[in-house]
C-alpha positions as a Python dict, from the first residue, in 0.01 Angstrom:
ca = {
    (1, 'M'): (0, 0, 0),
    (2, 'A'): (280, 256, -7),
    (3, 'K'): (633, 123, -32),
    (4, 'P'): (789, 121, 317),
    (5, 'N'): (1055, 380, 389),
    (6, 'T'): (1385, 230, 505),
    (7, 'I'): (1588, 407, 773),
    (8, 'V'): (1944, 275, 805),
    (9, 'C'): (2075, 328, 1157),
    (10, 'D'): (2421, 168, 1182),
    (11, 'N'): (2531, 413, 1452),
    (12, 'F'): (2193, 533, 1564),
    (13, 'Y'): (1885, 415, 1748),
    (14, 'S'): (1546, 509, 1607),
    (15, 'I'): (1177, 460, 1670),
    (16, 'S'): (891, 550, 1437),
    (17, 'L'): (544, 649, 1552),
    (18, 'S'): (211, 678, 1373),
    (19, 'I'): (35, 980, 1524),
    (20, 'P'): (-335, 1001, 1428),
    (21, 'T'): (-425, 1356, 1539),
    (22, 'M'): (-273, 1691, 1633),
    (23, 'E'): (-399, 1638, 1988),
    (24, 'M'): (-188, 1323, 2003),
    (25, 'M'): (106, 1518, 1860),
    (26, 'E'): (86, 1749, 2162),
    (27, 'E'): (75, 1445, 2389),
    (28, 'V'): (390, 1307, 2228),
    (29, 'G'): (555, 1644, 2291),
    (30, 'A'): (456, 1621, 2657),
    (31, 'L'): (587, 1266, 2681),
    (32, 'I'): (928, 1370, 2549),
    (33, 'A'): (925, 1670, 2784),
    (34, 'I'): (889, 1443, 3086),
    (35, 'L'): (1212, 1268, 2985),
    (36, 'S'): (1403, 1585, 2897),
    (37, 'Q'): (1678, 1755, 3095),
    (38, 'P'): (1896, 2068, 3069),
    (39, 'S'): (2134, 2077, 2768),
    (40, 'D'): (1901, 1856, 2561),
    (41, 'V'): (1874, 1964, 2197),
    (42, 'M'): (1586, 1856, 1973),
    (43, 'F'): (1603, 1905, 1597),
    (44, 'L'): (1254, 1923, 1443),
    (45, 'D'): (1251, 1854, 1071),
    (46, 'G'): (985, 1742, 825),
    (47, 'D'): (708, 1854, 593),
    (48, 'L'): (554, 2200, 611),
    (49, 'G'): (249, 2189, 836),
    (50, 'A'): (341, 1847, 971),
    (51, 'G'): (308, 1952, 1335),
    (52, 'K'): (653, 2065, 1449),
    (53, 'T'): (513, 2364, 1636),
    (54, 'T'): (228, 2151, 1773),
    (55, 'F'): (484, 1907, 1916),
    (56, 'S'): (675, 2201, 2065),
    (57, 'R'): (356, 2340, 2219),
    (58, 'G'): (288, 2011, 2398),
    (59, 'F'): (649, 1992, 2513),
    (60, 'I'): (660, 2347, 2649),
    (61, 'K'): (317, 2334, 2816),
    (62, 'C'): (416, 2017, 2997),
    (63, 'K'): (752, 2152, 3108),
    (64, 'L'): (589, 2470, 3237),
    (65, 'G'): (319, 2269, 3411),
    (66, 'V'): (20, 2414, 3227),
    (67, 'A'): (-122, 2092, 3080),
    (68, 'D'): (-248, 1857, 3350),
    (69, 'D'): (-362, 1590, 3108),
    (70, 'D'): (-26, 1581, 2931),
    (71, 'C'): (207, 1601, 3227),
    (72, 'D'): (210, 1409, 3554),
    (73, 'D'): (454, 1647, 3725),
    (74, 'D'): (231, 1788, 3999),
    (75, 'E'): (518, 1985, 4148),
    (76, 'N'): (496, 2231, 3860),
    (77, 'D'): (133, 2316, 3939),
    (78, 'T'): (224, 2617, 4155),
    (79, 'Q'): (445, 2794, 3903),
    (80, 'E'): (360, 3160, 3852),
    (81, 'N'): (351, 3116, 3476),
    (82, 'R'): (86, 2844, 3496),
    (83, 'T'): (-208, 2954, 3280),
    (84, 'E'): (-438, 2784, 3035),
    (85, 'E'): (-415, 3097, 2818),
    (86, 'L'): (-45, 3050, 2744),
    (87, 'R'): (14, 3107, 2374),
    (88, 'I'): (296, 2906, 2219),
    (89, 'T'): (349, 2988, 1853),
    (90, 'S'): (622, 2937, 1598),
    (91, 'P'): (904, 3191, 1647),
    (92, 'T'): (947, 3236, 1271),
    (93, 'Y'): (987, 3614, 1281),
    (94, 'L'): (1156, 3637, 1621),
    (95, 'L'): (1396, 3345, 1553),
    (96, 'S'): (1369, 3233, 1915),
    (97, 'N'): (1116, 3237, 2199),
    (98, 'T'): (1233, 3170, 2554),
    (99, 'Y'): (1026, 3008, 2829),
    (100, 'E'): (1126, 2970, 3193),
    (101, 'Y'): (1047, 2673, 3414),
    (102, 'T'): (1164, 2560, 3756),
    (103, 'E'): (1352, 2242, 3831),
    (104, 'D'): (1456, 2089, 4161),
    (105, 'D'): (1825, 2132, 4225),
    (106, 'D'): (2040, 1858, 4378),
    (107, 'Y'): (1993, 1868, 4751),
    (108, 'D'): (2089, 1693, 5073),
    (109, 'E'): (1816, 1509, 5264),
    (110, 'D'): (1889, 1728, 5567),
    (111, 'E'): (1848, 2049, 5368),
    (112, 'D'): (1548, 2218, 5215),
    (113, 'R'): (1475, 2137, 4853),
    (114, 'E'): (1583, 2422, 4628),
    (115, 'Q'): (1448, 2508, 4286),
    (116, 'K'): (1636, 2675, 4005),
    (117, 'V'): (1498, 2859, 3707),
    (118, 'M'): (1580, 2695, 3373),
    (119, 'E'): (1509, 2796, 3015),
    (120, 'I'): (1360, 2640, 2704),
    (121, 'H'): (1458, 2803, 2374),
    (122, 'H'): (1217, 2739, 2088),
    (123, 'M'): (1391, 2841, 1766),
    (124, 'D'): (1285, 2860, 1403),
    (125, 'L'): (1581, 2904, 1170),
    (126, 'Y'): (1377, 2929, 849),
    (127, 'R'): (1448, 3299, 795),
    (128, 'L'): (1824, 3259, 831),
    (129, 'S'): (2019, 3216, 509),
    (130, 'G'): (2255, 2955, 649),
    (131, 'K'): (2536, 3110, 444),
    (132, 'S'): (2743, 3245, 731),
    (133, 'P'): (2793, 3134, 1092),
    (134, 'R'): (2756, 3498, 1191),
    (135, 'D'): (2384, 3469, 1115),
    (136, 'F'): (2348, 3256, 1427),
    (137, 'E'): (2541, 3476, 1671),
    (138, 'P'): (2228, 3642, 1821),
    (139, 'L'): (2106, 3299, 1930),
    (140, 'A'): (2407, 3234, 2160),
    (141, 'L'): (2401, 2867, 2064),
    (142, 'D'): (2706, 2769, 2272),
    (143, 'H'): (2537, 2892, 2590),
    (144, 'V'): (2196, 2751, 2500),
    (145, 'F'): (2326, 2405, 2407),
    (146, 'A'): (2531, 2384, 2727),
    (147, 'N'): (2275, 2511, 2976),
    (148, 'C'): (1922, 2508, 2837),
    (149, 'I'): (1671, 2290, 2656),
    (150, 'S'): (1631, 2380, 2291),
    (151, 'L'): (1369, 2292, 2030),
    (152, 'I'): (1492, 2386, 1683),
    (153, 'E'): (1276, 2398, 1371),
    (154, 'W'): (1452, 2409, 1033),
    (155, 'P'): (1780, 2276, 1180),
    (156, 'S'): (1913, 2219, 826),
    (157, 'R'): (2029, 2581, 832),
    (158, 'L'): (2300, 2468, 1075),
    (159, 'Q'): (2429, 2174, 874),
    (160, 'A'): (2693, 2374, 684),
    (161, 'F'): (2862, 2473, 1010),
    (162, 'P'): (2971, 2165, 1211),
    (163, 'E'): (3129, 2390, 1473),
    (164, 'L'): (2782, 2519, 1563),
    (165, 'L'): (2618, 2179, 1602),
    (166, 'P'): (2538, 2040, 1948),
    (167, 'P'): (2713, 1728, 2081),
    (168, 'H'): (2568, 1396, 1962),
    (169, 'E'): (2535, 1296, 2328),
    (170, 'T'): (2255, 1547, 2387),
    (171, 'L'): (2090, 1556, 2044),
    (172, 'L'): (1754, 1404, 1951),
    (173, 'K'): (1654, 1431, 1585),
    (174, 'M'): (1289, 1421, 1490),
    (175, 'D'): (1141, 1401, 1143),
    (176, 'I'): (765, 1444, 1092),
    (177, 'R'): (601, 1349, 762),
    (178, 'I'): (252, 1375, 615),
    (179, 'P'): (174, 1043, 442),
    (180, 'D'): (-171, 1160, 329),
    (181, 'P'): (-249, 1534, 288),
    (182, 'T'): (-621, 1465, 338),
    (183, 'S'): (-560, 1318, 684),
    (184, 'D'): (-431, 1445, 1018),
    (185, 'K'): (-216, 1134, 1051),
    (186, 'R'): (157, 1195, 1084),
    (187, 'V'): (458, 964, 1086),
    (188, 'M'): (733, 1071, 1326),
    (189, 'S'): (1083, 927, 1344),
    (190, 'L'): (1293, 990, 1655),
    (191, 'I'): (1664, 925, 1607),
    (192, 'S'): (1958, 946, 1845),
    (193, 'S'): (2322, 847, 1837),
    (194, 'T'): (2391, 516, 2009),
    (195, 'N'): (2619, 694, 2258),
    (196, 'S'): (2352, 952, 2340),
    (197, 'S'): (2154, 946, 2663),
    (198, 'W'): (1849, 988, 2441),
    (199, 'T'): (1894, 629, 2320),
    (200, 'T'): (1843, 503, 2674),
    (201, 'R'): (1537, 725, 2711),
    (202, 'L'): (1382, 617, 2380),
    (203, 'K'): (1435, 252, 2469),
    (204, 'Y'): (1262, 321, 2800),
    (205, 'L'): (956, 453, 2613),
    (206, 'V'): (942, 134, 2407),
    (207, 'D'): (1025, -114, 2683),
    (208, 'E'): (768, 34, 2921),
    (209, 'G'): (497, 28, 2655),
    (210, 'M'): (444, 404, 2672),
    (211, 'V'): (408, 435, 2294),
    (212, 'D'): (262, 93, 2213),
    (213, 'D'): (-52, 240, 2056),
    (214, 'M'): (156, 451, 1814),
    (215, 'L'): (470, 243, 1759),
    (216, 'I'): (539, 138, 1401),
    (217, 'C'): (886, 1, 1465),
    (218, 'S'): (1205, 43, 1663),
    (219, 'D'): (1561, -70, 1607),
    (220, 'R'): (1504, -359, 1845),
    (221, 'D'): (1266, -504, 1583),
    (222, 'T'): (1557, -579, 1348),
    (223, 'D'): (1901, -733, 1389),
    (224, 'D'): (2075, -521, 1126),
    (225, 'H'): (1957, -184, 1261),
    (226, 'T'): (1747, -126, 952),
    (227, 'A'): (1395, -11, 1037),
    (228, 'Q'): (1107, -18, 791),
    (229, 'V'): (834, 239, 825),
    (230, 'D'): (504, 172, 651),
    (231, 'T'): (353, 509, 568),
    (232, 'D'): (35, 371, 418),
}
């Protein structure tokens, strides 16, 4: 048996999932999409080929309403961009791909429901050097973090520039590892600051049993906020 990894979360809440297939990875992406809202930022880190883009594909397809099995939001079924042929790939060479979806705006019961067009920005920062904040100017991060949903692969490129990082209140960090290169199984950790709205949402997933078949552990399993992840 492999030695368990220990994740210390004094100021964070975390859950760890064992994901057996890439199909399930897409389903996890869709599940997180259902809970997402504008200004959410998701950092996707982990091993090469671990499934970061697969997770993003499930997330985006659900949000756009093109994956019936992964998303229960029937109101998205009539969107013009609904198509089973939608191709969602890693934006490695483009740095960022943008997808539009519609969301119900706040409305009065006596008024017609209005929909507004929102954006998802799927970024891959691998090709950026991370040596200067000017490298990130074309991405308009201030605007994206404040108004859009963003999925960011290779977020480590941002770490040297704290002024570019999103607020902890809207940030969800994900780390995907390959415990066995001969298997499709992946271990995913989802981590949020305790003062983030994501903590409430992650606890909801656990408390409602929505990830029971994949859950390895959560912070509620321990009193000292130290979670052990068995990657065997």
